């Protein structure tokens, strides 16, 4: 008999402020005891119980998925973000930012050669995000009033299952509990410091406003997810496809990312390792987020995000 597939979610029932973890089996939510990070950490002793629970689900089991509010499925203590990790994305950005008079095809070819060399000899580029930016897959995204340059970056994210410290790429996927989806929102004008160009990028201001990490809705265990280098990342803006790329275009795959991240600091159960954004961001299209926009994000097997954008009111806004 085929194993019953399921995902993990975090949810609240109507009128109840308590957040709970649950198994999502088809359209039923089965409440679980314990917080999500404890469930992840102790999966080796409880996985069999949850497999059996999922296999026993009937039409009236648990709660209807439509009757609860689905929250972000993770509560990471650490969020590692990855920059410039999709080959086509980097080539497109290089072409878009070429100097006046430079030939686009030459710039693209030169950048492609650099990316191929980097894939064989280089290392990933990481920076740190704040867990306070995590939001659900349906929360409205408030666009801070201090900028008009907010952009989307839909990404696959690996969720760590057990403490990983200085693991090899060959071992790394054994430390991944599962996968979720993240839209890593970026305020483009804050990425580089104009007042201190020698310092370079300012990821704190560019990426950590409230709600800038819409996450979920699902946390899918790795055994049900399949090959993380063979899924499609698709984002539609107001119904129009903007990002539509395979994770096969990553320069460094999930195993390499997790391994390299673990060389510097221990990764803990529940931590997020984002894998970078494929081509098709707003900066590429010359169309950034506006009041009233709706982003629909999908990654194969991870459900759907539906994020509505709204401008911050003048009373709410302040200059960071």
PDB file of C-alpha atoms in Angstrom:
ATOM      1  CA  UNK A   1       0.000   0.000   0.000  1.00  0.00           C
ATOM      2  CA  UNK A   2       1.306   3.455  -0.915  1.00  0.00           C
ATOM      3  CA  UNK A   3       2.281   5.702   1.976  1.00  0.00           C
ATOM      4  CA  UNK A   4      -0.211   8.481   2.724  1.00  0.00           C
ATOM      5  CA  UNK A   5       1.409  11.822   2.030  1.00  0.00           C
ATOM      6  CA  UNK A   6       0.992  14.802   4.340  1.00  0.00           C
ATOM      7  CA  UNK A   7       2.418  18.184   5.210  1.00  0.00           C
ATOM      8  CA  UNK A   8       2.916  20.034   8.479  1.00  0.00           C
ATOM      9  CA  UNK A   9       1.120  23.304   9.155  1.00  0.00           C
ATOM     10  CA  UNK A  10       0.651  25.765  11.964  1.00  0.00           C
ATOM     11  CA  UNK A  11      -2.867  27.050  12.504  1.00  0.00           C
ATOM     12  CA  UNK A  12      -5.377  28.798  14.732  1.00  0.00           C
ATOM     13  CA  UNK A  13      -9.038  27.971  15.170  1.00  0.00           C
ATOM     14  CA  UNK A  14     -11.605  30.797  14.924  1.00  0.00           C
ATOM     15  CA  UNK A  15     -11.867  32.724  18.184  1.00  0.00           C
ATOM     16  CA  UNK A  16      -8.804  31.027  19.667  1.00  0.00           C
ATOM     17  CA  UNK A  17      -5.461  32.838  19.882  1.00  0.00           C
ATOM     18  CA  UNK A  18      -3.564  29.615  20.596  1.00  0.00           C
ATOM     19  CA  UNK A  19      -1.246  28.512  17.802  1.00  0.00           C
ATOM     20  CA  UNK A  20      -1.040  24.785  17.172  1.00  0.00           C
ATOM     21  CA  UNK A  21       0.852  22.461  14.872  1.00  0.00           C
ATOM     22  CA  UNK A  22      -0.944  19.915  12.754  1.00  0.00           C
ATOM     23  CA  UNK A  23      -0.762  17.386   9.956  1.00  0.00           C
ATOM     24  CA  UNK A  24      -2.532  18.373   6.766  1.00  0.00           C
ATOM     25  CA  UNK A  25      -3.847  15.248   5.051  1.00  0.00           C
ATOM     26  CA  UNK A  26      -5.828  16.050   1.917  1.00  0.00           C
ATOM     27  CA  UNK A  27      -8.150  18.788   3.227  1.00  0.00           C
ATOM     28  CA  UNK A  28      -8.162  17.748   6.908  1.00  0.00           C
ATOM     29  CA  UNK A  29      -5.994  19.221   9.675  1.00  0.00           C
ATOM     30  CA  UNK A  30      -5.087  16.850  12.508  1.00  0.00           C
ATOM     31  CA  UNK A  31      -3.944  18.762  15.624  1.00  0.00           C
ATOM     32  CA  UNK A  32      -0.645  17.624  17.151  1.00  0.00           C
ATOM     33  CA  UNK A  33       0.863  18.066  20.593  1.00  0.00           C
ATOM     34  CA  UNK A  34       3.988  20.207  20.789  1.00  0.00           C
ATOM     35  CA  UNK A  35       5.392  23.164  18.925  1.00  0.00           C
ATOM     36  CA  UNK A  36       6.665  22.833  15.373  1.00  0.00           C
ATOM     37  CA  UNK A  37      10.379  22.933  16.234  1.00  0.00           C
ATOM     38  CA  UNK A  38       9.989  20.152  18.837  1.00  0.00           C
ATOM     39  CA  UNK A  39       8.112  18.025  16.323  1.00  0.00           C
ATOM     40  CA  UNK A  40      10.887  18.549  13.785  1.00  0.00           C
ATOM     41  CA  UNK A  41      13.642  17.833  16.310  1.00  0.00           C
ATOM     42  CA  UNK A  42      12.075  14.582  17.528  1.00  0.00           C
ATOM     43  CA  UNK A  43      10.903  13.341  14.141  1.00  0.00           C
ATOM     44  CA  UNK A  44      13.056  10.223  14.364  1.00  0.00           C
ATOM     45  CA  UNK A  45      10.859   8.931  17.221  1.00  0.00           C
ATOM     46  CA  UNK A  46       7.461  10.228  16.073  1.00  0.00           C
ATOM     47  CA  UNK A  47       7.543   9.869  12.297  1.00  0.00           C
ATOM     48  CA  UNK A  48       6.035   6.375  12.399  1.00  0.00           C
ATOM     49  CA  UNK A  49       3.162   7.585  14.590  1.00  0.00           C
ATOM     50  CA  UNK A  50       2.375  10.415  12.203  1.00  0.00           C
ATOM     51  CA  UNK A  51       2.573   8.106   9.193  1.00  0.00           C
ATOM     52  CA  UNK A  52       0.000   5.849  10.855  1.00  0.00           C
ATOM     53  CA  UNK A  53      -2.159   8.830  11.837  1.00  0.00           C
ATOM     54  CA  UNK A  54      -2.166  10.120   8.280  1.00  0.00           C
ATOM     55  CA  UNK A  55      -3.090   6.682   6.936  1.00  0.00           C
ATOM     56  CA  UNK A  56      -6.128   6.536   9.237  1.00  0.00           C
ATOM     57  CA  UNK A  57      -7.666   9.877   8.200  1.00  0.00           C
ATOM     58  CA  UNK A  58     -11.295   9.829   7.154  1.00  0.00           C
ATOM     59  CA  UNK A  59     -13.699  12.430   5.818  1.00  0.00           C
ATOM     60  CA  UNK A  60     -14.594  13.632   9.327  1.00  0.00           C
ATOM     61  CA  UNK A  61     -11.150  13.397  10.953  1.00  0.00           C
ATOM     62  CA  UNK A  62      -9.690  16.427  12.690  1.00  0.00           C
ATOM     63  CA  UNK A  63     -10.657  19.841  11.401  1.00  0.00           C
ATOM     64  CA  UNK A  64     -11.574  21.057   7.945  1.00  0.00           C
ATOM     65  CA  UNK A  65      -8.672  22.971   6.423  1.00  0.00           C
ATOM     66  CA  UNK A  66     -11.068  25.704   5.335  1.00  0.00           C
ATOM     67  CA  UNK A  67     -12.268  26.153   8.930  1.00  0.00           C
ATOM     68  CA  UNK A  68      -8.899  27.208  10.388  1.00  0.00           C
ATOM     69  CA  UNK A  69      -6.422  30.013   9.748  1.00  0.00           C
ATOM     70  CA  UNK A  70      -3.202  28.614   8.305  1.00  0.00           C
ATOM     71  CA  UNK A  71      -0.125  30.446   9.610  1.00  0.00           C
ATOM     72  CA  UNK A  72       3.519  30.339   8.560  1.00  0.00           C
ATOM     73  CA  UNK A  73       4.505  26.673   9.036  1.00  0.00           C
ATOM     74  CA  UNK A  74       7.862  27.392  10.724  1.00  0.00           C
ATOM     75  CA  UNK A  75       9.277  29.362  13.656  1.00  0.00           C
ATOM     76  CA  UNK A  76      12.976  29.615  12.771  1.00  0.00           C
ATOM     77  CA  UNK A  77      15.544  30.857  15.251  1.00  0.00           C
ATOM     78  CA  UNK A  78      17.897  31.542  12.326  1.00  0.00           C
ATOM     79  CA  UNK A  79      17.187  32.553   8.726  1.00  0.00           C
ATOM     80  CA  UNK A  80      19.986  32.238   6.174  1.00  0.00           C
ATOM     81  CA  UNK A  81      19.376  33.936   2.853  1.00  0.00           C
ATOM     82  CA  UNK A  82      21.280  33.217  -0.333  1.00  0.00           C
ATOM     83  CA  UNK A  83      22.180  35.800  -2.972  1.00  0.00           C
ATOM     84  CA  UNK A  84      22.921  35.411  -6.694  1.00  0.00           C
ATOM     85  CA  UNK A  85      22.286  31.667  -6.831  1.00  0.00           C
ATOM     86  CA  UNK A  86      20.418  31.291 -10.121  1.00  0.00           C
ATOM     87  CA  UNK A  87      22.483  31.392 -13.284  1.00  0.00           C
ATOM     88  CA  UNK A  88      19.908  33.099 -15.518  1.00  0.00           C
ATOM     89  CA  UNK A  89      18.984  35.581 -12.791  1.00  0.00           C
ATOM     90  CA  UNK A  90      22.586  36.765 -12.415  1.00  0.00           C
ATOM     91  CA  UNK A  91      23.053  37.009 -16.181  1.00  0.00           C
ATOM     92  CA  UNK A  92      19.859  39.050 -16.540  1.00  0.00           C
ATOM     93  CA  UNK A  93      20.908  41.432 -13.752  1.00  0.00           C
ATOM     94  CA  UNK A  94      24.365  41.907 -15.257  1.00  0.00           C
ATOM     95  CA  UNK A  95      22.843  42.737 -18.638  1.00  0.00           C
ATOM     96  CA  UNK A  96      20.351  45.134 -17.069  1.00  0.00           C
ATOM     97  CA  UNK A  97      23.097  46.997 -15.185  1.00  0.00           C
ATOM     98  CA  UNK A  98      25.699  47.082 -17.953  1.00  0.00           C
ATOM     99  CA  UNK A  99      27.599  50.306 -18.509  1.00  0.00           C
ATOM    100  CA  UNK A 100      26.533  52.676 -21.314  1.00  0.00           C
ATOM    101  CA  UNK A 101      27.981  51.483 -24.590  1.00  0.00           C
ATOM    102  CA  UNK A 102      28.533  47.892 -23.459  1.00  0.00           C
ATOM    103  CA  UNK A 103      27.078  45.218 -25.719  1.00  0.00           C
ATOM    104  CA  UNK A 104      24.311  43.218 -24.030  1.00  0.00           C
ATOM    105  CA  UNK A 105      25.267  39.912 -25.629  1.00  0.00           C
ATOM    106  CA  UNK A 106      28.914  40.319 -24.660  1.00  0.00           C
ATOM    107  CA  UNK A 107      28.008  41.170 -21.059  1.00  0.00           C
ATOM    108  CA  UNK A 108      25.665  38.165 -20.887  1.00  0.00           C
ATOM    109  CA  UNK A 109      28.284  35.793 -22.318  1.00  0.00           C
ATOM    110  CA  UNK A 110      30.993  37.068 -19.968  1.00  0.00           C
ATOM    111  CA  UNK A 111      28.690  36.741 -16.956  1.00  0.00           C
ATOM    112  CA  UNK A 112      27.643  33.225 -17.970  1.00  0.00           C
ATOM    113  CA  UNK A 113      31.293  32.168 -18.084  1.00  0.00           C
ATOM    114  CA  UNK A 114      31.881  33.694 -14.652  1.00  0.00           C
ATOM    115  CA  UNK A 115      28.873  31.832 -13.214  1.00  0.00           C
ATOM    116  CA  UNK A 116      30.046  28.527 -14.658  1.00  0.00           C
ATOM    117  CA  UNK A 117      33.465  29.060 -13.089  1.00  0.00           C
ATOM    118  CA  UNK A 118      31.864  30.048  -9.782  1.00  0.00           C
ATOM    119  CA  UNK A 119      29.729  26.875  -9.765  1.00  0.00           C
ATOM    120  CA  UNK A 120      32.879  24.764  -9.985  1.00  0.00           C
ATOM    121  CA  UNK A 121      35.264  26.739  -7.801  1.00  0.00           C
ATOM    122  CA  UNK A 122      33.317  29.281  -5.759  1.00  0.00           C
ATOM    123  CA  UNK A 123      31.149  29.312  -2.651  1.00  0.00           C
ATOM    124  CA  UNK A 124      27.597  30.527  -1.950  1.00  0.00           C
ATOM    125  CA  UNK A 125      26.887  34.076  -0.797  1.00  0.00           C
ATOM    126  CA  UNK A 126      24.928  34.100   2.469  1.00  0.00           C
ATOM    127  CA  UNK A 127      23.460  36.817   4.652  1.00  0.00           C
ATOM    128  CA  UNK A 128      21.257  36.740   7.735  1.00  0.00           C
ATOM    129  CA  UNK A 129      17.548  37.544   7.908  1.00  0.00           C
ATOM    130  CA  UNK A 130      15.366  38.205  10.933  1.00  0.00           C
ATOM    131  CA  UNK A 131      12.670  35.714  12.005  1.00  0.00           C
ATOM    132  CA  UNK A 132      10.432  38.685  12.870  1.00  0.00           C
ATOM    133  CA  UNK A 133       9.922  39.246   9.117  1.00  0.00           C
ATOM    134  CA  UNK A 134       8.169  35.872   8.726  1.00  0.00           C
ATOM    135  CA  UNK A 135       4.472  36.098   7.783  1.00  0.00           C
ATOM    136  CA  UNK A 136       1.860  33.647   6.558  1.00  0.00           C
ATOM    137  CA  UNK A 137       1.157  32.744   2.938  1.00  0.00           C
ATOM    138  CA  UNK A 138      -2.012  34.858   2.933  1.00  0.00           C
ATOM    139  CA  UNK A 139      -1.144  37.866   5.117  1.00  0.00           C
ATOM    140  CA  UNK A 140      -1.401  41.218   3.376  1.00  0.00           C
ATOM    141  CA  UNK A 141       2.004  42.728   2.609  1.00  0.00           C
ATOM    142  CA  UNK A 142       2.299  46.317   3.792  1.00  0.00           C
ATOM    143  CA  UNK A 143       4.610  48.252   1.470  1.00  0.00           C
ATOM    144  CA  UNK A 144       6.618  50.629   3.697  1.00  0.00           C
ATOM    145  CA  UNK A 145       6.123  54.278   2.810  1.00  0.00           C
ATOM    146  CA  UNK A 146       9.841  55.050   2.889  1.00  0.00           C
ATOM    147  CA  UNK A 147      10.361  53.525  -0.579  1.00  0.00           C
ATOM    148  CA  UNK A 148       8.652  52.701  -3.866  1.00  0.00           C
ATOM    149  CA  UNK A 149      11.189  50.013  -4.784  1.00  0.00           C
ATOM    150  CA  UNK A 150       9.851  46.880  -3.066  1.00  0.00           C
ATOM    151  CA  UNK A 151      10.358  43.698  -5.104  1.00  0.00           C
ATOM    152  CA  UNK A 152       9.403  40.015  -5.053  1.00  0.00           C
ATOM    153  CA  UNK A 153      11.762  37.014  -4.877  1.00  0.00           C
ATOM    154  CA  UNK A 154       9.985  33.666  -4.644  1.00  0.00           C
ATOM    155  CA  UNK A 155      12.304  30.924  -3.381  1.00  0.00           C
ATOM    156  CA  UNK A 156      12.536  27.346  -2.240  1.00  0.00           C
ATOM    157  CA  UNK A 157      13.607  27.089   1.423  1.00  0.00           C
ATOM    158  CA  UNK A 158      15.107  24.092   3.193  1.00  0.00           C
ATOM    159  CA  UNK A 159      14.057  23.524   6.811  1.00  0.00           C
ATOM    160  CA  UNK A 160      16.748  21.992   9.027  1.00  0.00           C
ATOM    161  CA  UNK A 161      15.758  18.819  10.860  1.00  0.00           C
ATOM    162  CA  UNK A 162      18.663  18.212  13.240  1.00  0.00           C
ATOM    163  CA  UNK A 163      21.712  20.152  14.316  1.00  0.00           C
ATOM    164  CA  UNK A 164      24.127  20.434  11.401  1.00  0.00           C
ATOM    165  CA  UNK A 165      27.650  21.696  12.020  1.00  0.00           C
ATOM    166  CA  UNK A 166      30.396  21.345   9.435  1.00  0.00           C
ATOM    167  CA  UNK A 167      28.639  18.656   7.455  1.00  0.00           C
ATOM    168  CA  UNK A 168      29.744  17.642   3.971  1.00  0.00           C
ATOM    169  CA  UNK A 169      27.613  18.138   0.848  1.00  0.00           C
ATOM    170  CA  UNK A 170      27.202  14.359   0.710  1.00  0.00           C
ATOM    171  CA  UNK A 171      25.736  14.374   4.241  1.00  0.00           C
ATOM    172  CA  UNK A 172      23.810  17.636   4.060  1.00  0.00           C
ATOM    173  CA  UNK A 173      20.429  16.461   2.782  1.00  0.00           C
ATOM    174  CA  UNK A 174      20.222  14.003   5.696  1.00  0.00           C
ATOM    175  CA  UNK A 175      19.975  17.097   7.928  1.00  0.00           C
ATOM    176  CA  UNK A 176      17.098  18.629   5.979  1.00  0.00           C
ATOM    177  CA  UNK A 177      13.696  17.897   7.489  1.00  0.00           C
ATOM    178  CA  UNK A 178      11.693  19.267   4.601  1.00  0.00           C
ATOM    179  CA  UNK A 179      10.884  22.204   2.378  1.00  0.00           C
ATOM    180  CA  UNK A 180       8.688  25.267   2.310  1.00  0.00           C
ATOM    181  CA  UNK A 181       8.178  28.324   0.104  1.00  0.00           C
ATOM    182  CA  UNK A 182       9.324  31.863   0.896  1.00  0.00           C
ATOM    183  CA  UNK A 183       8.853  35.162  -0.920  1.00  0.00           C
ATOM    184  CA  UNK A 184      11.974  37.069   0.089  1.00  0.00           C
ATOM    185  CA  UNK A 185      10.747  40.662  -0.359  1.00  0.00           C
ATOM    186  CA  UNK A 186      13.464  43.251  -1.054  1.00  0.00           C
ATOM    187  CA  UNK A 187      13.558  47.051  -0.984  1.00  0.00           C
ATOM    188  CA  UNK A 188      15.877  47.547  -3.941  1.00  0.00           C
ATOM    189  CA  UNK A 189      17.067  51.085  -3.239  1.00  0.00           C
ATOM    190  CA  UNK A 190      18.351  49.986   0.181  1.00  0.00           C
ATOM    191  CA  UNK A 191      20.429  47.034  -1.023  1.00  0.00           C
ATOM    192  CA  UNK A 192      23.527  49.203  -1.533  1.00  0.00           C
ATOM    193  CA  UNK A 193      24.601  52.035   0.783  1.00  0.00           C
ATOM    194  CA  UNK A 194      25.013  55.204  -1.233  1.00  0.00           C
ATOM    195  CA  UNK A 195      26.563  57.033   1.726  1.00  0.00           C
ATOM    196  CA  UNK A 196      29.140  54.265   2.385  1.00  0.00           C
ATOM    197  CA  UNK A 197      29.734  52.460  -0.931  1.00  0.00           C
ATOM    198  CA  UNK A 198      32.876  50.754   0.336  1.00  0.00           C
ATOM    199  CA  UNK A 199      30.779  48.810   2.857  1.00  0.00           C
ATOM    200  CA  UNK A 200      28.580  47.349   0.135  1.00  0.00           C
ATOM    201  CA  UNK A 201      25.146  45.798   0.714  1.00  0.00           C
ATOM    202  CA  UNK A 202      22.757  46.639   3.546  1.00  0.00           C
ATOM    203  CA  UNK A 203      20.525  43.580   3.851  1.00  0.00           C
ATOM    204  CA  UNK A 204      19.130  44.660   7.216  1.00  0.00           C
ATOM    205  CA  UNK A 205      17.266  47.639   5.771  1.00  0.00           C
ATOM    206  CA  UNK A 206      16.549  45.991   2.425  1.00  0.00           C
ATOM    207  CA  UNK A 207      14.889  42.796   3.641  1.00  0.00           C
ATOM    208  CA  UNK A 208      13.643  42.844   7.233  1.00  0.00           C
ATOM    209  CA  UNK A 209      10.507  44.994   7.374  1.00  0.00           C
ATOM    210  CA  UNK A 210       7.440  43.326   8.946  1.00  0.00           C
ATOM    211  CA  UNK A 211       5.947  40.723   6.629  1.00  0.00           C
ATOM    212  CA  UNK A 212       8.904  40.678   4.226  1.00  0.00           C
ATOM    213  CA  UNK A 213       9.165  36.859   4.448  1.00  0.00           C
ATOM    214  CA  UNK A 214       5.779  35.397   3.484  1.00  0.00           C
ATOM    215  CA  UNK A 215       6.300  31.694   4.239  1.00  0.00           C
ATOM    216  CA  UNK A 216       4.358  28.520   3.546  1.00  0.00           C
ATOM    217  CA  UNK A 217       1.596  27.520   3.592  1.00  0.00           C
ATOM    218  CA  UNK A 218       3.074  24.021   3.830  1.00  0.00           C
ATOM    219  CA  UNK A 219       6.107  22.365   5.355  1.00  0.00           C
ATOM    220  CA  UNK A 220       6.523  19.179   3.362  1.00  0.00           C
ATOM    221  CA  UNK A 221       8.787  16.443   4.778  1.00  0.00           C
ATOM    222  CA  UNK A 222      11.704  15.669   2.491  1.00  0.00           C
ATOM    223  CA  UNK A 223      10.544  12.087   1.921  1.00  0.00           C
ATOM    224  CA  UNK A 224       7.412  13.397   0.192  1.00  0.00           C
ATOM    225  CA  UNK A 225       9.053  16.256  -1.682  1.00  0.00           C
ATOM    226  CA  UNK A 226      11.410  14.498  -4.050  1.00  0.00           C
ATOM    227  CA  UNK A 227      14.414  16.089  -5.738  1.00  0.00           C
ATOM    228  CA  UNK A 228      14.789  19.742  -4.630  1.00  0.00           C
ATOM    229  CA  UNK A 229      16.738  20.414  -7.846  1.00  0.00           C
ATOM    230  CA  UNK A 230      13.781  19.487 -10.023  1.00  0.00           C
ATOM    231  CA  UNK A 231      10.811  21.669  -9.045  1.00  0.00           C
ATOM    232  CA  UNK A 232       9.280  24.721 -10.697  1.00  0.00           C
ATOM    233  CA  UNK A 233       9.201  28.166  -9.050  1.00  0.00           C
ATOM    234  CA  UNK A 234       6.393  30.336 -10.422  1.00  0.00           C
ATOM    235  CA  UNK A 235       5.209  33.783  -9.385  1.00  0.00           C
ATOM    236  CA  UNK A 236       2.324  35.630 -11.034  1.00  0.00           C
ATOM    237  CA  UNK A 237       1.696  39.318 -10.503  1.00  0.00           C
ATOM    238  CA  UNK A 238      -1.969  40.200 -11.006  1.00  0.00           C
ATOM    239  CA  UNK A 239      -2.303  36.982 -13.020  1.00  0.00           C
ATOM    240  CA  UNK A 240       0.731  37.584 -15.266  1.00  0.00           C
ATOM    241  CA  UNK A 241       3.680  35.150 -14.963  1.00  0.00           C
ATOM    242  CA  UNK A 242       6.839  36.960 -13.846  1.00  0.00           C
ATOM    243  CA  UNK A 243       9.011  34.154 -12.456  1.00  0.00           C
ATOM    244  CA  UNK A 244       8.816  30.668 -13.968  1.00  0.00           C
ATOM    245  CA  UNK A 245      12.055  28.737 -13.589  1.00  0.00           C
ATOM    246  CA  UNK A 246      13.260  25.319 -12.507  1.00  0.00           C
ATOM    247  CA  UNK A 247      15.446  24.894  -9.431  1.00  0.00           C
ATOM    248  CA  UNK A 248      17.797  23.059 -11.804  1.00  0.00           C
ATOM    249  CA  UNK A 249      19.121  26.542 -12.678  1.00  0.00           C
ATOM    250  CA  UNK A 250      20.667  26.954  -9.202  1.00  0.00           C
ATOM    251  CA  UNK A 251      24.400  27.580  -9.226  1.00  0.00           C
ATOM    252  CA  UNK A 252      24.759  25.803  -5.878  1.00  0.00           C
ATOM    253  CA  UNK A 253      22.199  23.119  -5.019  1.00  0.00           C
ATOM    254  CA  UNK A 254      20.513  22.605  -1.666  1.00  0.00           C
ATOM    255  CA  UNK A 255      23.120  20.111  -0.450  1.00  0.00           C
ATOM    256  CA  UNK A 256      25.976  22.525  -1.163  1.00  0.00           C
ATOM    257  CA  UNK A 257      24.115  25.442   0.443  1.00  0.00           C
ATOM    258  CA  UNK A 258      23.344  23.570   3.667  1.00  0.00           C
ATOM    259  CA  UNK A 259      26.887  22.228   3.873  1.00  0.00           C
ATOM    260  CA  UNK A 260      28.523  25.619   3.321  1.00  0.00           C
ATOM    261  CA  UNK A 261      26.174  27.374   5.757  1.00  0.00           C
ATOM    262  CA  UNK A 262      27.009  24.802   8.431  1.00  0.00           C
ATOM    263  CA  UNK A 263      30.757  25.443   8.150  1.00  0.00           C
ATOM    264  CA  UNK A 264      30.451  28.748  10.030  1.00  0.00           C
ATOM    265  CA  UNK A 265      27.637  28.207  12.524  1.00  0.00           C
ATOM    266  CA  UNK A 266      25.507  25.276  13.702  1.00  0.00           C
ATOM    267  CA  UNK A 267      22.136  25.053  11.978  1.00  0.00           C
ATOM    268  CA  UNK A 268      19.353  24.110  14.401  1.00  0.00           C
ATOM    269  CA  UNK A 269      16.059  22.243  13.960  1.00  0.00           C
ATOM    270  CA  UNK A 270      13.519  24.573  12.376  1.00  0.00           C
ATOM    271  CA  UNK A 271      16.076  26.978  10.873  1.00  0.00           C
ATOM    272  CA  UNK A 272      15.478  28.195   7.331  1.00  0.00           C
ATOM    273  CA  UNK A 273      18.048  28.081   4.541  1.00  0.00           C
ATOM    274  CA  UNK A 274      16.732  30.049   1.577  1.00  0.00           C
ATOM    275  CA  UNK A 275      18.115  28.999  -1.786  1.00  0.00           C
ATOM    276  CA  UNK A 276      17.982  32.212  -3.808  1.00  0.00           C
ATOM    277  CA  UNK A 277      15.537  33.627  -6.304  1.00  0.00           C
ATOM    278  CA  UNK A 278      15.297  32.665  -9.975  1.00  0.00           C
ATOM    279  CA  UNK A 279      15.061  35.113 -12.839  1.00  0.00           C
ATOM    280  CA  UNK A 280      12.019  37.342 -13.219  1.00  0.00           C
ATOM    281  CA  UNK A 281      12.133  39.788 -10.329  1.00  0.00           C
ATOM    282  CA  UNK A 282      10.458  43.165 -10.611  1.00  0.00           C
ATOM    283  CA  UNK A 283      13.799  44.894 -11.120  1.00  0.00           C
ATOM    284  CA  UNK A 284      14.285  42.835 -14.262  1.00  0.00           C
ATOM    285  CA  UNK A 285      10.848  43.742 -15.589  1.00  0.00           C
ATOM    286  CA  UNK A 286      11.068  47.401 -14.564  1.00  0.00           C
ATOM    287  CA  UNK A 287       7.861  46.921 -12.559  1.00  0.00           C
ATOM    288  CA  UNK A 288       8.032  46.948  -8.751  1.00  0.00           C
ATOM    289  CA  UNK A 289       5.270  46.310  -6.225  1.00  0.00           C
ATOM    290  CA  UNK A 290       2.368  48.743  -5.970  1.00  0.00           C
ATOM    291  CA  UNK A 291      -0.723  49.250  -3.851  1.00  0.00           C
ATOM    292  CA  UNK A 292      -3.372  46.675  -4.820  1.00  0.00           C
ATOM    293  CA  UNK A 293      -1.001  44.171  -6.443  1.00  0.00           C
ATOM    294  CA  UNK A 294      -1.680  40.472  -5.880  1.00  0.00           C
ATOM    295  CA  UNK A 295       1.186  37.972  -5.944  1.00  0.00           C
ATOM    296  CA  UNK A 296       0.379  34.318  -6.497  1.00  0.00           C
ATOM    297  CA  UNK A 297       3.334  32.069  -5.750  1.00  0.00           C
ATOM    298  CA  UNK A 298       3.657  28.340  -6.326  1.00  0.00           C
ATOM    299  CA  UNK A 299       6.467  25.822  -6.033  1.00  0.00           C
ATOM    300  CA  UNK A 300       5.810  22.247  -7.091  1.00  0.00           C
ATOM    301  CA  UNK A 301       4.326  20.340  -4.144  1.00  0.00           C
ATOM    302  CA  UNK A 302       4.315  23.277  -1.693  1.00  0.00           C
ATOM    303  CA  UNK A 303       0.875  24.773  -2.170  1.00  0.00           C
ATOM    304  CA  UNK A 304       0.053  28.364  -3.106  1.00  0.00           C
ATOM    305  CA  UNK A 305       0.782  31.781  -1.623  1.00  0.00           C
ATOM    306  CA  UNK A 306      -1.678  34.583  -2.267  1.00  0.00           C
ATOM    307  CA  UNK A 307      -0.320  37.925  -1.067  1.00  0.00           C
ATOM    308  CA  UNK A 308      -2.148  41.225  -1.491  1.00  0.00           C
ATOM    309  CA  UNK A 309      -0.082  44.402  -1.321  1.00  0.00           C
ATOM    310  CA  UNK A 310      -1.187  47.613   0.321  1.00  0.00           C
ATOM    311  CA  UNK A 311       0.574  50.912   0.851  1.00  0.00           C
ATOM    312  CA  UNK A 312       1.517  51.881   4.364  1.00  0.00           C
ATOM    313  CA  UNK A 313      -0.596  54.772   5.585  1.00  0.00           C
ATOM    314  CA  UNK A 314       1.094  58.052   6.417  1.00  0.00           C
ATOM    315  CA  UNK A 315       0.356  57.519  10.112  1.00  0.00           C
ATOM    316  CA  UNK A 316       2.085  54.129  10.043  1.00  0.00           C
ATOM    317  CA  UNK A 317       5.108  55.130   8.010  1.00  0.00           C
ATOM    318  CA  UNK A 318       8.481  56.272   9.262  1.00  0.00           C
ATOM    319  CA  UNK A 319      11.926  56.624   7.753  1.00  0.00           C
ATOM    320  CA  UNK A 320      14.221  53.769   8.816  1.00  0.00           C
TER     321      UNK A 320
END
